[in-house]
Structures are given as C-alpha cells and as structure tokens.
XYZ file of C-alpha atoms in Angstrom:
678
model
C -8.985 -43.438 -10.260
C -9.308 -40.079 -8.432
C -7.593 -39.365 -5.154
C -10.845 -39.119 -3.285
C -11.880 -42.547 -4.589
C -8.443 -44.004 -4.035
C -7.632 -42.616 -0.590
C -10.663 -41.836 1.524
C -12.514 -45.073 2.139
C -13.666 -45.323 5.735
C -12.210 -48.801 6.183
C -8.777 -47.695 5.049
C -8.839 -44.628 7.319
C -9.684 -46.811 10.291
C -7.004 -49.344 9.442
C -3.909 -47.170 9.007
C -2.843 -43.524 8.916
C -1.648 -41.868 5.725
C 1.488 -40.553 7.432
C 3.223 -41.919 10.503
C 6.356 -40.647 12.232
C 7.959 -43.208 14.535
C 10.514 -41.813 16.985
C 11.912 -39.370 14.407
C 15.157 -37.683 15.492
C 17.095 -35.180 13.368
C 20.482 -33.678 14.245
C 22.274 -30.656 12.795
C 25.942 -29.708 12.925
C 28.847 -31.605 14.452
C 28.774 -35.277 15.341
C 30.256 -34.665 18.803
C 27.819 -32.010 19.989
C 24.934 -31.839 17.508
C 21.864 -29.626 17.681
C 18.964 -31.991 18.374
C 16.451 -30.140 16.180
C 13.897 -32.991 16.263
C 14.010 -35.369 19.219
C 12.001 -38.619 19.266
C 8.824 -37.318 17.593
C 5.941 -39.708 16.903
C 2.621 -38.720 15.328
C 0.010 -39.882 12.837
C -1.985 -38.043 10.165
C -5.039 -39.673 8.587
C -6.565 -39.344 5.129
C -8.540 -36.109 4.757
C -7.310 -34.769 8.128
C -5.694 -31.420 8.916
C -2.966 -31.802 11.535
C -1.474 -28.533 12.824
C 2.014 -28.261 14.303
C 2.142 -25.321 16.715
C 5.070 -23.817 18.608
C 7.686 -21.092 18.913
C 10.316 -20.338 16.272
C 13.195 -22.781 16.467
C 11.159 -25.521 18.154
C 11.551 -27.940 15.208
C 8.271 -27.570 13.273
C 9.822 -26.837 9.882
C 12.644 -29.324 10.520
C 10.042 -32.093 10.855
C 8.659 -31.167 7.428
C 12.137 -31.037 5.866
C 12.998 -34.398 7.441
C 9.860 -35.935 5.953
C 10.731 -34.545 2.520
C 14.436 -35.432 2.943
C 15.349 -31.829 2.163
C 17.572 -31.272 5.178
C 20.456 -28.776 4.992
C 23.924 -30.153 4.266
C 24.769 -30.523 7.969
C 21.425 -32.189 8.795
C 20.781 -35.903 9.153
C 18.066 -38.238 10.433
C 19.697 -40.298 13.193
C 16.738 -42.377 14.409
C 13.147 -43.274 13.665
C 11.214 -43.573 10.446
C 8.708 -41.739 8.221
C 5.968 -43.935 6.743
C 3.736 -42.680 3.922
C 0.792 -45.028 3.419
C 2.865 -47.778 5.038
C 5.985 -47.191 2.912
C 9.236 -46.060 4.569
C 10.502 -42.848 2.976
C 13.916 -43.349 4.599
C 14.322 -46.600 2.668
C 13.843 -44.936 -0.750
C 16.728 -44.004 -3.020
C 17.180 -40.318 -3.883
C 15.707 -40.913 -7.349
C 12.642 -42.606 -5.832
C 12.319 -39.801 -3.274
C 12.326 -37.170 -6.029
C 9.218 -38.834 -7.430
C 7.512 -38.536 -4.022
C 8.376 -34.844 -3.626
C 5.816 -32.968 -5.640
C 4.043 -36.266 -6.260
C 2.324 -37.917 -3.310
C 3.701 -35.165 -1.033
C 3.302 -31.510 -1.964
C 4.804 -28.617 -0.011
C 4.003 -24.908 0.255
C 6.865 -22.862 1.636
C 6.548 -19.854 3.934
C 7.759 -17.104 1.599
C 6.486 -17.478 -1.992
C 8.740 -14.764 -3.425
C 11.905 -16.641 -2.462
C 10.440 -19.969 -3.644
C 9.561 -18.804 -7.171
C 12.146 -18.270 -9.907
C 12.029 -14.517 -10.702
C 13.144 -14.966 -14.340
C 10.615 -17.682 -15.278
C 6.939 -17.178 -16.043
C 4.826 -18.618 -13.239
C 2.932 -20.853 -15.662
C 6.159 -22.479 -16.828
C 7.212 -23.114 -13.225
C 3.952 -24.947 -12.542
C 4.220 -26.742 -15.913
C 7.597 -28.140 -14.826
C 5.916 -29.780 -11.814
C 3.110 -31.142 -14.005
C 5.570 -32.764 -16.445
C 7.490 -34.407 -13.598
C 4.642 -35.638 -11.426
C 1.352 -35.828 -13.344
C 1.363 -38.681 -15.856
C -2.374 -38.222 -16.458
C -1.724 -34.800 -18.033
C 0.898 -35.941 -20.540
C 0.193 -34.153 -23.819
C -2.013 -31.462 -22.224
C 0.417 -29.754 -19.860
C -0.603 -26.171 -20.625
C -4.291 -27.000 -20.281
C -3.551 -28.628 -16.911
C -1.638 -25.515 -15.725
C -4.582 -23.275 -16.624
C -6.889 -25.741 -14.888
C -4.719 -25.610 -11.732
C -4.629 -21.792 -11.774
C -8.401 -21.725 -12.080
C -8.814 -24.262 -9.246
C -6.827 -22.073 -6.823
C -8.906 -19.013 -7.680
C -6.516 -17.059 -9.907
C -8.643 -14.835 -12.186
C -8.005 -14.798 -15.935
C -5.667 -17.834 -15.708
C -4.927 -17.892 -19.466
C -3.226 -14.485 -19.105
C -1.708 -15.006 -15.647
C 0.288 -18.099 -16.713
C 2.426 -15.783 -18.890
C 3.284 -13.373 -16.075
C 6.382 -13.238 -13.868
C 6.364 -13.409 -10.039
C 7.010 -9.672 -9.609
C 3.796 -8.935 -11.528
C 1.666 -10.761 -8.954
C 0.495 -9.702 -5.512
C 1.552 -11.624 -2.393
C -1.747 -13.495 -2.298
C -1.473 -14.421 -5.984
C 2.095 -15.674 -5.549
C 0.933 -17.875 -2.673
C -1.854 -19.245 -4.902
C 0.750 -20.083 -7.563
C 2.722 -21.998 -4.904
C -0.438 -23.919 -3.982
C -1.067 -24.716 -7.666
C 2.501 -26.018 -7.950
C 2.064 -28.181 -4.845
C -1.169 -29.618 -6.292
C 0.396 -30.398 -9.687
C 1.285 -33.958 -8.663
C -2.177 -34.656 -7.188
C -0.742 -35.093 -3.652
C -2.178 -37.271 -0.933
C -0.427 -35.121 1.710
C 0.077 -31.353 1.499
C 2.628 -29.753 3.833
C 1.959 -26.032 4.355
C 4.789 -24.304 6.259
C 3.482 -20.991 7.643
C 1.634 -20.315 4.349
C -0.113 -17.157 5.605
C 2.432 -15.574 7.975
C 3.445 -12.809 5.549
C -0.094 -12.162 4.269
C -2.742 -9.639 5.285
C -5.812 -10.973 7.070
C -8.020 -10.606 3.970
C -5.585 -12.597 1.795
C -4.982 -15.046 4.659
C -8.717 -15.786 4.845
C -8.803 -16.466 1.094
C -5.813 -18.848 1.255
C -7.180 -20.780 4.257
C -10.604 -21.141 2.649
C -8.928 -22.298 -0.552
C -7.000 -25.015 1.304
C -10.189 -26.259 2.981
C -12.060 -26.292 -0.335
C -9.262 -28.204 -2.102
C -9.153 -30.682 0.766
C -12.890 -31.334 0.413
C -12.535 -31.843 -3.334
C -9.453 -34.105 -3.315
C -9.514 -35.814 0.090
C -5.863 -34.939 0.726
C -4.424 -34.658 4.240
C -2.789 -31.390 5.328
C 0.123 -30.869 7.702
C -0.120 -27.169 8.578
C 2.742 -25.455 10.411
C 1.913 -22.201 12.191
C 2.227 -20.195 15.400
C -1.148 -18.400 14.990
C -3.783 -19.758 17.386
C -6.571 -18.222 15.277
C -5.420 -20.236 12.253
C -5.213 -23.349 14.446
C -8.826 -22.907 15.605
C -10.071 -22.459 12.048
C -8.132 -25.199 10.273
C -7.166 -28.014 12.646
C -8.725 -31.389 13.291
C -5.872 -32.259 15.647
C -3.031 -30.186 17.101
C 0.564 -31.072 17.951
C 2.442 -28.655 20.237
C 6.225 -28.538 19.756
C 8.783 -27.195 22.209
C 12.589 -27.382 21.969
C 12.537 -30.166 19.370
C 10.023 -32.362 21.178
C 6.279 -32.940 20.970
C 4.669 -31.830 24.244
C 1.034 -32.484 23.380
C -1.262 -33.995 20.743
C -4.948 -33.152 21.118
C -8.092 -32.800 19.056
C -8.793 -29.137 18.375
C -11.875 -28.966 20.635
C -10.059 -30.480 23.611
C -6.994 -28.323 22.998
C -8.908 -25.040 23.164
C -11.250 -26.234 25.898
C -8.588 -27.596 28.250
C -5.043 -27.950 26.957
C -3.113 -30.661 28.790
C 0.412 -29.214 29.016
C 1.431 -26.126 31.067
C 3.269 -24.737 28.010
C 0.126 -24.963 25.869
C -1.876 -23.087 28.496
C 0.797 -20.402 28.700
C 0.437 -19.826 24.957
C -3.292 -19.152 25.359
C -2.668 -16.608 28.116
C -0.113 -14.802 25.937
C -2.687 -13.891 23.269
C -3.610 -10.157 23.354
C -7.340 -9.489 23.747
C -9.447 -6.356 24.138
C -10.830 -7.541 27.490
C -7.260 -7.764 28.865
C -6.309 -4.166 28.076
C -5.779 -3.354 31.761
C -3.794 -6.536 32.446
C -0.272 -7.495 31.522
C -0.123 -10.419 29.122
C 1.082 -13.636 30.720
C 4.624 -14.108 29.419
C 6.810 -17.201 29.527
C 9.970 -16.204 31.432
C 13.424 -17.118 30.184
C 14.326 -18.567 26.774
C 14.176 -21.924 25.030
C 17.124 -24.087 26.185
C 20.013 -24.786 23.833
C 19.396 -27.951 21.834
C 23.063 -29.013 21.656
C 22.749 -30.953 24.908
C 21.404 -34.303 26.081
C 18.377 -33.663 28.279
C 17.956 -35.704 31.457
C 15.033 -33.591 32.709
C 11.974 -31.732 31.388
C 13.227 -29.126 28.917
C 10.451 -26.708 29.963
C 11.284 -26.925 33.698
C 13.200 -23.626 33.950
C 10.258 -21.684 32.483
C 7.320 -23.545 34.051
C 5.359 -22.036 36.954
C 4.219 -25.520 38.030
C 7.708 -27.035 38.191
C 8.406 -29.764 40.787
C 11.660 -31.368 41.909
C 11.061 -34.435 39.734
C 10.762 -32.158 36.669
C 14.409 -31.173 37.147
C 15.658 -34.678 37.855
C 13.962 -36.972 35.339
C 12.477 -37.035 31.869
C 8.684 -36.591 31.794
C 6.591 -39.563 30.617
C 4.163 -39.529 27.677
C 0.537 -39.984 28.745
C -1.655 -41.432 25.973
C -0.774 -42.716 22.506
C 0.366 -41.338 19.141
C -3.166 -40.075 18.446
C -3.765 -38.111 21.649
C -1.578 -37.445 24.689
C 0.917 -35.165 26.427
C 4.430 -35.251 27.912
C 4.535 -34.079 31.554
C 5.104 -35.274 35.136
C 1.786 -33.696 36.155
C -1.613 -35.324 35.836
C -4.208 -33.342 33.863
C -6.020 -32.210 37.015
C -2.754 -30.752 38.388
C -2.305 -28.386 35.422
C -3.842 -25.085 36.558
C -4.057 -21.537 35.183
C -2.999 -18.293 36.832
C -4.302 -14.778 36.122
C -2.312 -12.118 34.288
C -0.255 -9.568 36.199
C -1.971 -6.132 36.419
C -0.046 -3.123 35.135
C -0.830 0.281 36.631
C -1.467 2.343 33.506
C -1.110 6.091 33.469
C -4.072 7.938 31.991
C -3.590 9.002 28.357
C -2.725 12.632 27.831
C -2.122 13.298 31.525
C -1.543 16.992 32.197
C -2.422 18.138 28.669
C -5.028 17.498 25.990
C -2.931 19.110 23.253
C -1.737 16.948 20.364
C 1.944 16.062 20.422
C 1.792 15.183 16.699
C -0.597 16.695 14.160
C -0.595 15.421 10.562
C -2.597 17.487 8.067
C -3.190 16.554 4.418
C -0.013 14.459 4.198
C 0.905 13.358 0.664
C 3.854 11.301 -0.570
C 3.972 10.802 -4.352
C 6.861 8.970 -6.020
C 7.624 9.979 -9.635
C 7.787 7.319 -12.370
C 10.449 8.182 -14.931
C 10.946 6.757 -18.412
C 13.254 7.200 -21.346
C 16.813 8.449 -21.693
C 15.823 11.891 -20.402
C 14.054 10.340 -17.383
C 10.822 12.218 -18.027
C 8.170 11.934 -15.311
C 5.227 10.119 -16.869
C 3.178 9.331 -13.727
C 3.264 9.209 -9.934
C 2.815 6.457 -7.361
C 0.402 8.034 -4.893
C 1.618 6.085 -1.872
C 0.056 8.517 0.616
C -2.651 10.788 -0.712
C -4.019 13.109 1.955
C -3.739 11.710 5.502
C -4.914 13.499 8.654
C -4.273 12.186 12.174
C -3.167 13.389 15.605
C -1.500 11.750 18.609
C -1.643 13.114 22.166
C 1.013 12.556 24.819
C 0.794 9.045 26.263
C -1.541 7.845 23.501
C -1.235 5.004 20.967
C -2.695 5.352 17.477
C -2.800 2.140 15.448
C -2.520 2.392 11.664
C -3.959 -0.706 9.938
C -4.602 -1.829 6.385
C -3.445 -4.226 3.684
C 0.157 -4.363 2.459
C 0.834 -1.591 -0.023
C -1.773 0.797 1.375
C 0.885 3.314 2.512
C 1.183 2.643 6.261
C 4.983 2.480 6.432
C 5.342 5.479 4.118
C 3.195 7.527 6.516
C 5.545 6.597 9.369
C 8.655 7.503 7.363
C 7.130 10.810 6.210
C 6.250 11.765 9.791
C 9.882 11.185 10.812
C 11.085 13.017 7.672
C 12.945 9.909 6.548
C 10.865 10.387 3.406
C 10.138 14.003 2.612
C 6.403 14.618 2.015
C 5.163 15.880 -1.333
C 2.536 18.036 0.389
C 0.856 18.561 3.739
C 2.057 19.463 7.218
C 3.618 17.431 10.025
C 3.432 19.418 13.262
C 5.474 18.017 16.133
C 4.742 19.900 19.358
C 3.750 22.878 17.208
C 6.833 22.806 14.937
C 6.245 22.163 11.224
C 8.906 19.590 10.372
C 8.708 20.418 6.659
C 10.446 23.725 7.393
C 13.244 22.190 9.461
C 16.446 21.239 7.665
C 19.956 19.897 8.292
C 21.423 20.232 11.750
C 18.199 21.584 13.240
C 16.261 18.545 11.999
C 18.953 16.185 13.311
C 18.754 17.825 16.732
C 14.962 17.578 16.716
C 15.046 13.915 15.654
C 16.014 12.823 19.158
C 12.377 13.616 20.068
C 10.992 10.939 17.735
C 12.372 7.490 16.936
C 11.404 4.339 15.016
C 11.335 0.610 15.786
C 11.628 -1.377 12.566
C 9.754 -4.562 11.685
C 12.796 -6.830 11.499
C 15.295 -6.070 14.280
C 17.953 -8.376 12.807
C 18.169 -6.508 9.485
C 18.081 -3.078 11.174
C 21.221 -3.787 13.229
C 24.818 -3.945 12.008
C 25.832 -7.574 12.687
C 29.458 -6.496 13.209
C 28.660 -4.019 15.978
C 28.339 -4.846 19.658
C 24.970 -4.190 21.288
C 26.594 -1.383 23.288
C 27.580 0.421 20.094
C 24.204 -0.222 18.429
C 22.279 1.354 21.309
C 24.762 4.219 21.724
C 24.934 5.030 18.006
C 22.282 7.741 18.294
C 23.919 9.179 21.399
C 27.217 9.536 19.526
C 25.484 11.110 16.512
C 23.716 13.630 18.765
C 26.860 14.209 20.862
C 25.075 13.420 24.103
C 25.702 10.996 26.951
C 29.277 12.049 27.801
C 32.316 9.854 27.175
C 32.345 6.126 26.368
C 32.356 5.063 30.031
C 29.344 7.279 30.781
C 27.555 6.025 27.671
C 28.240 2.425 28.737
C 26.518 3.148 32.057
C 23.560 4.631 30.184
C 23.386 1.624 27.826
C 23.344 -0.784 30.766
C 20.524 1.211 32.366
C 18.551 1.080 29.116
C 19.075 -2.676 28.836
C 17.755 -3.085 32.368
C 14.782 -0.910 31.459
C 13.811 -3.317 28.654
C 14.359 -6.400 30.827
C 17.826 -7.536 29.710
C 21.080 -8.170 31.556
C 23.806 -5.510 31.437
C 26.201 -8.159 30.072
C 24.227 -8.124 26.792
C 26.058 -4.901 25.894
C 29.224 -6.888 25.150
C 27.583 -9.343 22.755
C 26.565 -9.317 19.078
C 22.972 -9.294 17.694
C 23.159 -12.865 16.344
C 23.617 -14.168 19.891
C 20.046 -13.230 20.847
C 16.551 -14.533 20.094
C 14.064 -12.554 17.999
C 12.312 -11.199 21.068
C 15.600 -10.167 22.666
C 16.703 -8.389 19.485
C 13.427 -6.499 19.462
C 14.095 -5.435 23.069
C 17.508 -4.152 21.966
C 15.794 -2.206 19.171
C 13.446 -0.668 21.744
C 16.406 0.233 23.985
C 18.055 1.936 20.995
C 14.882 3.915 20.340
C 14.715 4.978 24.014
C 18.368 6.053 24.224
C 17.719 9.655 23.193
C 14.647 9.983 25.446
C 12.085 10.447 22.630
C 8.496 11.534 23.144
C 7.116 9.735 20.060
C 8.037 6.285 18.702
C 6.860 4.935 15.350
C 6.508 1.154 15.729
C 6.494 -0.404 12.242
C 5.089 -3.951 12.569
C 7.351 -4.633 15.600
C 5.630 -7.924 16.509
C 4.666 -9.382 13.112
C 7.641 -11.774 12.955
C 7.418 -12.832 16.621
C 5.837 -15.857 18.261
C 2.827 -15.245 20.473
C 4.843 -15.692 23.697
C 7.619 -13.299 22.564
C 4.990 -10.875 21.230
C 3.466 -10.776 24.721
C 6.826 -9.746 26.200
C 7.215 -6.882 23.703
C 3.629 -5.623 24.144
C 3.966 -5.693 27.925
C 7.207 -3.741 27.648
C 5.670 -1.105 25.367
C 2.749 -0.643 27.758
C 5.007 -0.389 30.800
C 7.255 2.185 29.095
C 4.240 4.228 28.045
C 2.938 4.197 31.616
C 6.344 5.090 33.050
C 7.584 7.654 30.510
C 4.383 8.973 28.929
C 5.497 7.878 25.453
C 3.285 8.275 22.394
C 3.189 5.523 19.762
C 2.189 5.342 16.122
C 1.733 1.562 15.884
C 1.708 0.248 12.305
C 0.311 -3.278 12.094
C -2.160 -5.654 10.465
C -2.713 -7.675 13.663
C -6.172 -6.651 14.881
C -5.834 -8.441 18.243
C -2.743 -6.331 18.992
C -4.696 -3.210 18.016
C -7.539 -4.146 20.377
C -5.121 -4.708 23.247
C -2.686 -1.802 22.803
C -4.253 1.120 20.916
C -6.402 4.000 22.108
C -7.461 5.012 18.593
C -7.238 3.278 15.232
C -6.931 4.621 11.683
C -7.834 2.301 8.788
C -5.955 2.977 5.527
C -6.872 1.976 2.009
C -4.849 2.958 -1.060
C -3.090 5.900 0.539
C -6.060 7.390 2.380
C -7.645 6.937 5.800
C -11.187 5.634 5.368
C -12.123 5.308 9.064
C -10.623 6.801 12.226
C -11.801 6.774 15.815
C -11.786 5.231 19.285
C -10.485 1.669 19.069
C -13.460 0.047 20.830
C -16.004 1.927 18.699
C -14.267 1.158 15.412
C -13.649 -2.531 16.183
C -17.090 -3.160 17.696
C -19.096 -1.027 15.273
C -17.179 -0.517 12.007
C -18.810 1.967 9.642
C -16.776 1.676 6.441
C -17.356 -1.474 4.313
C -13.580 -1.982 4.052
C -13.157 -1.928 7.851
C -16.043 -4.401 8.156
C -14.422 -6.734 5.606
C -11.026 -6.421 7.296
C -12.434 -7.348 10.706
C -14.507 -10.228 9.309
C -11.327 -11.857 7.989
C -9.544 -11.956 11.370
C -9.245 -15.581 12.596
C -10.528 -16.038 16.151
C -8.758 -18.489 18.537
C -11.991 -20.368 19.218
C -12.997 -23.445 17.162
C -16.665 -22.859 18.053
C -16.633 -19.392 16.492
C -18.304 -19.335 13.081
C -17.172 -16.236 11.235
C -18.678 -14.950 7.999
C -15.822 -13.576 5.960
C -16.813 -10.765 3.608
C -15.183 -11.579 0.287
C -13.505 -8.645 -1.456
C -13.329 -9.032 -5.225
C -9.880 -8.777 -6.796
C -6.755 -7.145 -5.377
C -6.080 -3.623 -4.177
C -5.830 -1.310 -7.237
C -2.520 0.231 -8.216
C -1.647 3.537 -6.497
C -0.272 4.665 -9.873
C -3.775 4.819 -11.349
C -6.360 4.648 -8.548
C -10.022 4.159 -9.496
C -12.171 7.210 -10.058
C -14.495 8.240 -7.234
C -14.144 6.189 -4.056
C -10.989 4.077 -4.395
C -12.723 1.124 -2.747
C -15.793 0.989 -5.012
C -14.496 -1.765 -7.423
C -14.328 -4.180 -4.449
C -17.160 -2.811 -2.305
C -20.322 -4.932 -1.848
C -22.336 -1.724 -1.198
C -21.104 0.385 -4.134
C -23.559 2.965 -5.519
C -23.401 5.017 -8.744
C -22.108 8.065 -6.841
C -19.200 5.980 -5.503
C -17.857 5.688 -9.058
C -18.009 9.438 -9.678
C -16.826 11.263 -6.551
C -14.619 10.551 -3.565
C -16.708 10.976 -0.386
C -15.955 13.709 2.134
C -14.828 12.635 5.596
C -17.660 13.104 8.097
C -17.698 12.748 11.872
C -20.447 10.717 13.516
C -22.149 11.494 16.813
C -19.847 8.938 18.488
C -16.742 10.763 17.240
C -15.706 8.304 14.497
C -14.534 9.875 11.230
C -15.460 7.948 8.089
C -15.103 8.579 4.343
C -17.993 6.667 2.770
C -21.109 7.631 0.820
C -23.155 5.348 3.081
C -22.569 7.901 5.845
C -21.992 11.106 3.845
C -24.803 13.428 2.758
C -25.322 13.443 -1.009
C -26.235 16.519 -3.015
C-alpha cells in the first residue's frame, strides 16, 4: 500500500496527528547547571502538513529535531516529555528499533549537504545504503530504486550521476542527493533543517518546489526549520516561533503574517529589510538572548520587549490556546501593538564630489590549471573575465549573482589580495596594479574587508583588543598600547558594544556581536572603502537588522563607500544605491538599484528576481526556471555565456558575446535583446 493511501485519509487526519510533542524538555551539559536547550515544548503535525519552526540561532529549533530523532550530542538528554509518531512513543523504543525509524518513517535533510555526504563514496552508493536499510519493497532492485529516486528529485542524467562523487556536484545537486537519501525509506515525516540556507535564490526555489511536489505525490508531512520569513510564507501551513528554548507562538500561516500574536514575532517582521524602508532604520531587538543555563521564573523575552510590564518580570507567562494554535504571553492579543522604525538622517551620496573613489576597468582574474610532472598550464579558470564598475564616495554598490560567478574574487582583486590577470583598479586615481610592497601596505589602510564568517576570520586565541588593533600595529599607527586601547574602546562604542568587550575572546560573543567586532576592525585604520563579502548571510533576521543599521549609520557619519557582495535581494533593495549582476565572471546588468530591481532588462536578472521568496503568503510568484547549472568557468559557452539556460536565446546568442549598451534610463546591459545587431 502506498504512503498516500496508507496515511492521508481524512478520518485519520481528523482523529490524530502524525507527530505530537508533549512537554518535551532537553538539557545539555552538566547535571547541576544544564543548558535548557528545549523547555516544555508541545506541538502537533498532521499528515500532509508543512509545519515551520522559526526563530533565531540557538533558540532550540535544531535541538527539537535531534531530540525527535534521538541524535543528541553526547552531553544531551531528554529529561521530560514524549515524542509520539502516529501514536507510538519514540522514547520507549530501543536503540535498534529507533535505527529502523531513522531513515524509515522519519527522514531528515541536514543544513549543509557537503558535510553530510561521505566525500570518498559515490553518491549513488550512499543513497543505496539507505535503500537497503529502510526500503524492503526495493529488495533485489536497489540500483534501479536509486536511479528512480535521483530522477524523482530532478537530477538530470541519473544513470551517470549515481557514479559521481560529492565534489563533482553543485550545491543544489548535493542538496537533491540529500533529499533522495531522506526519501529512500518512504518517510511519513520529513525533517528539513535549514535546507536552503547555503543556496542561491535560484537553487533555493528549485529545492522548495521539489519538496512541495514530493509532498503532493507522497502525502508526507514536513517539519521545516528556517529563519527566512520568505520561505515561511511560501512553504508553511502552520508556524511555530521559538525563542530561548521555548515555543512562543503557534499560528496558521495566514494569521501569522496578518497579525502575529506575540511581540517577538512582530519584532521579527519589522526587522526585515525592504525597499520602501530605505530611509528608515530597521527595527532591531535590543540586547541578546538570555543564557539558558538558568531556571526562568519570568518571561524570558522581558528584557528585550518594548511592551514589558511588571508582571512579565515577576511571573511566567501563560499559554493562550491549545497545541494547535496559541501563544505564550501576559498580554491579550489586542494589547500587542506595533511601533514604527527609527528614522536615520542619511547623508547624500557623493557629497562634495561626483568623482569616483574606485574605478574598475576590464578586470580579469584567471587561475591556471596545471597538469603533469612539469606542471604545464593546460587551461585557465576564468573566474573574473572583464568587469567594469565604479563607486563614488558615500555610495554602496551591490554585487549579486549565483555562487561561483566570481563575486568574491572581484572583491579580493580590488583589494589586491588576489593580483588581477589584466585590467585596472584605480583607487582615488592611483592604479593599484603598479603599487607594490611597502607602498601597497601603506595604501591598504584606505580600503578594508569584512568577511562572511566573522568567527573564522578571527584568531580564537587573541583578545578582541588585539584583533581590532592588529591592523594598527601592522601600520605602526595609533601610538603605544595604552593609546591603542583607548582607540579600540572608542571603536567598540562606535559599533554599539561595551568597552569591556576588548578584554574578552571571540567565542564569548553572539554571531551579530562578532560581526560588529569585524566591522570595528575594518574601521580601525579609518578606511574610505570597505568590501563587505556576504556579511549578513549567516545571521538571523533580527541580528541582520542590527548590522545593516550600523553600516548605514557609519556611511552617513563617515562617508564610507561599500562594495556589498551578497545574494540577498531584500538587503540589496534596502542598502544599495546601484547594483551589478554577475554571471560567469562578467557583469550582465548594472544600474540604479530601483531601476534594475523594478525593471530588469537581462533575462538572468529577471530569473534571479523571480526566484526571491516574498514574506507574504498571498503573493503568487512565477519563478522562471533556468535549465541546468551554471557552466564551468574553465570552458564557458561560446557567444553569450547565459544562452544555454536562457528562455529567450536567439541564434546570434550562440555565436557572439553581446556588447554592453546603456539604455536611456542609465542601465548598462549585455544582452542581444537590447543590443543592435549587424
């Protein structure tokens, strides 16, 4: 009997949920003062339903999933409550019985596919292992079932792909392999833990559509863990909002977006960057999440809530509603009100001068591919292949595109961290290609970089004081250690942190605080240009709002220029003045941010924007499907690089790369749809 026949009858759905958590509590660490990672969580998920868990990093979302699967770390333990799957207690099962459930009735997709796949095993064999363990129906036809699974998740040429290794697949393909593995046991419940966080919007749209299609075909329920409100709007039937290990709200998706019940939920909505809020500061949540190694006798959101009352600090909030729909708060629904964002007085871009601070002309970065004992160069990876852009003082240029298109390499080449193969990088009129050694080091104080992951870009054994002052020491500026300490404390205050942070280590701070430290380090040498390489991609929406506000305030105060590398279009709409869209090492469209986002001219830009999830469940987007993956920069297609995936490709697109033309509105575009043909 198929899953859809076995699990989706209306009577059964009405009678009992597929999954039920009853007062689940999970502790980590010591027995005397444990971290209460999950604290008295109750919820239900029905057959064929998508339930989304939403919340900040560290709030307990993933720990709920690991508790359900009984895959807790060594120091973790379930101390109270129960997990029922179709009425059966998973806590009561032996480890051998639980192994049959994992990958069987419960499938799981982890956040990072590269770390979840064995790099020395063919991907087909890894999926075959799951089939042998959990799919009795496919006994004797394992390989045929693996090919069938690959085909069902949209992997082209599955007969060939099953013999490839993880490193031979793109990020989107690796995630599809993980989905195929999770489906091998024909699950009734699929747990997807941030399955699209590391993916570009085009690949994210494909994965989300695939999950919805598979759900329609099999009738399985989905527990989706995310912090992206756009993904919530597109996927959810019901939403659970987590904070500090506790469920604060359960709501149907329409009610959640129309009128969220909890003050924390409403704060999340006001933290989302939007184009219409460009002149307003994003509404941030002050303070940090409280430590979870304590017994709470009050509302754990009280110190950060703008609607806090005395009773919030003195007693635990009650739960209004039931396990299907409700919220945890002292306030009645009608008492939960919104407040507007805080205006920021923005300085006009390019004030005092219209001259470009940075001018990039024909930038190329080609990496040689060497083979043989003599290391002969047999080809080149054309990571950047002729990029032109300019940034004025006080302006932000956003550089967007899929992973692997060359965005980060452009940033490194501008800073001369990667020497260009060809082209010119003019900084305030000086060609950086002709500057070497000590002169380049002296000039580097004028331009700095903020890396994507602040934790990995800081020495964990150095104090924050030494991390921020490292550039000052290298440039021999800032005076002695006492004077530098004073400067470091001033910089910390400038980015909204206490001076005492200078005497602590990076691991003692949250992700948002570490990113503030990274910004303080970049500001230490008083630069005029900062390259921001995906500085908010790993941050929750509330922490992202803090960082974006800070960047805007610093730009207004100091007249900084930013090259902002990202794939988050909502951040581009909020922060950037101009946007450049990259594809396979070249800029295909470049212009004013409002004109490009509201009226894209290049088919790739149009497809990119169509794939962006909108935080509105009523919004019906039409995603433009791009065939295949981005071609290899080692051997790019002839003619226009985009033509193999373009829905508007013409014969001339296959023969010649189009010239870049400027429209009447000032947008530059490289496309034969807008270029004159001979």
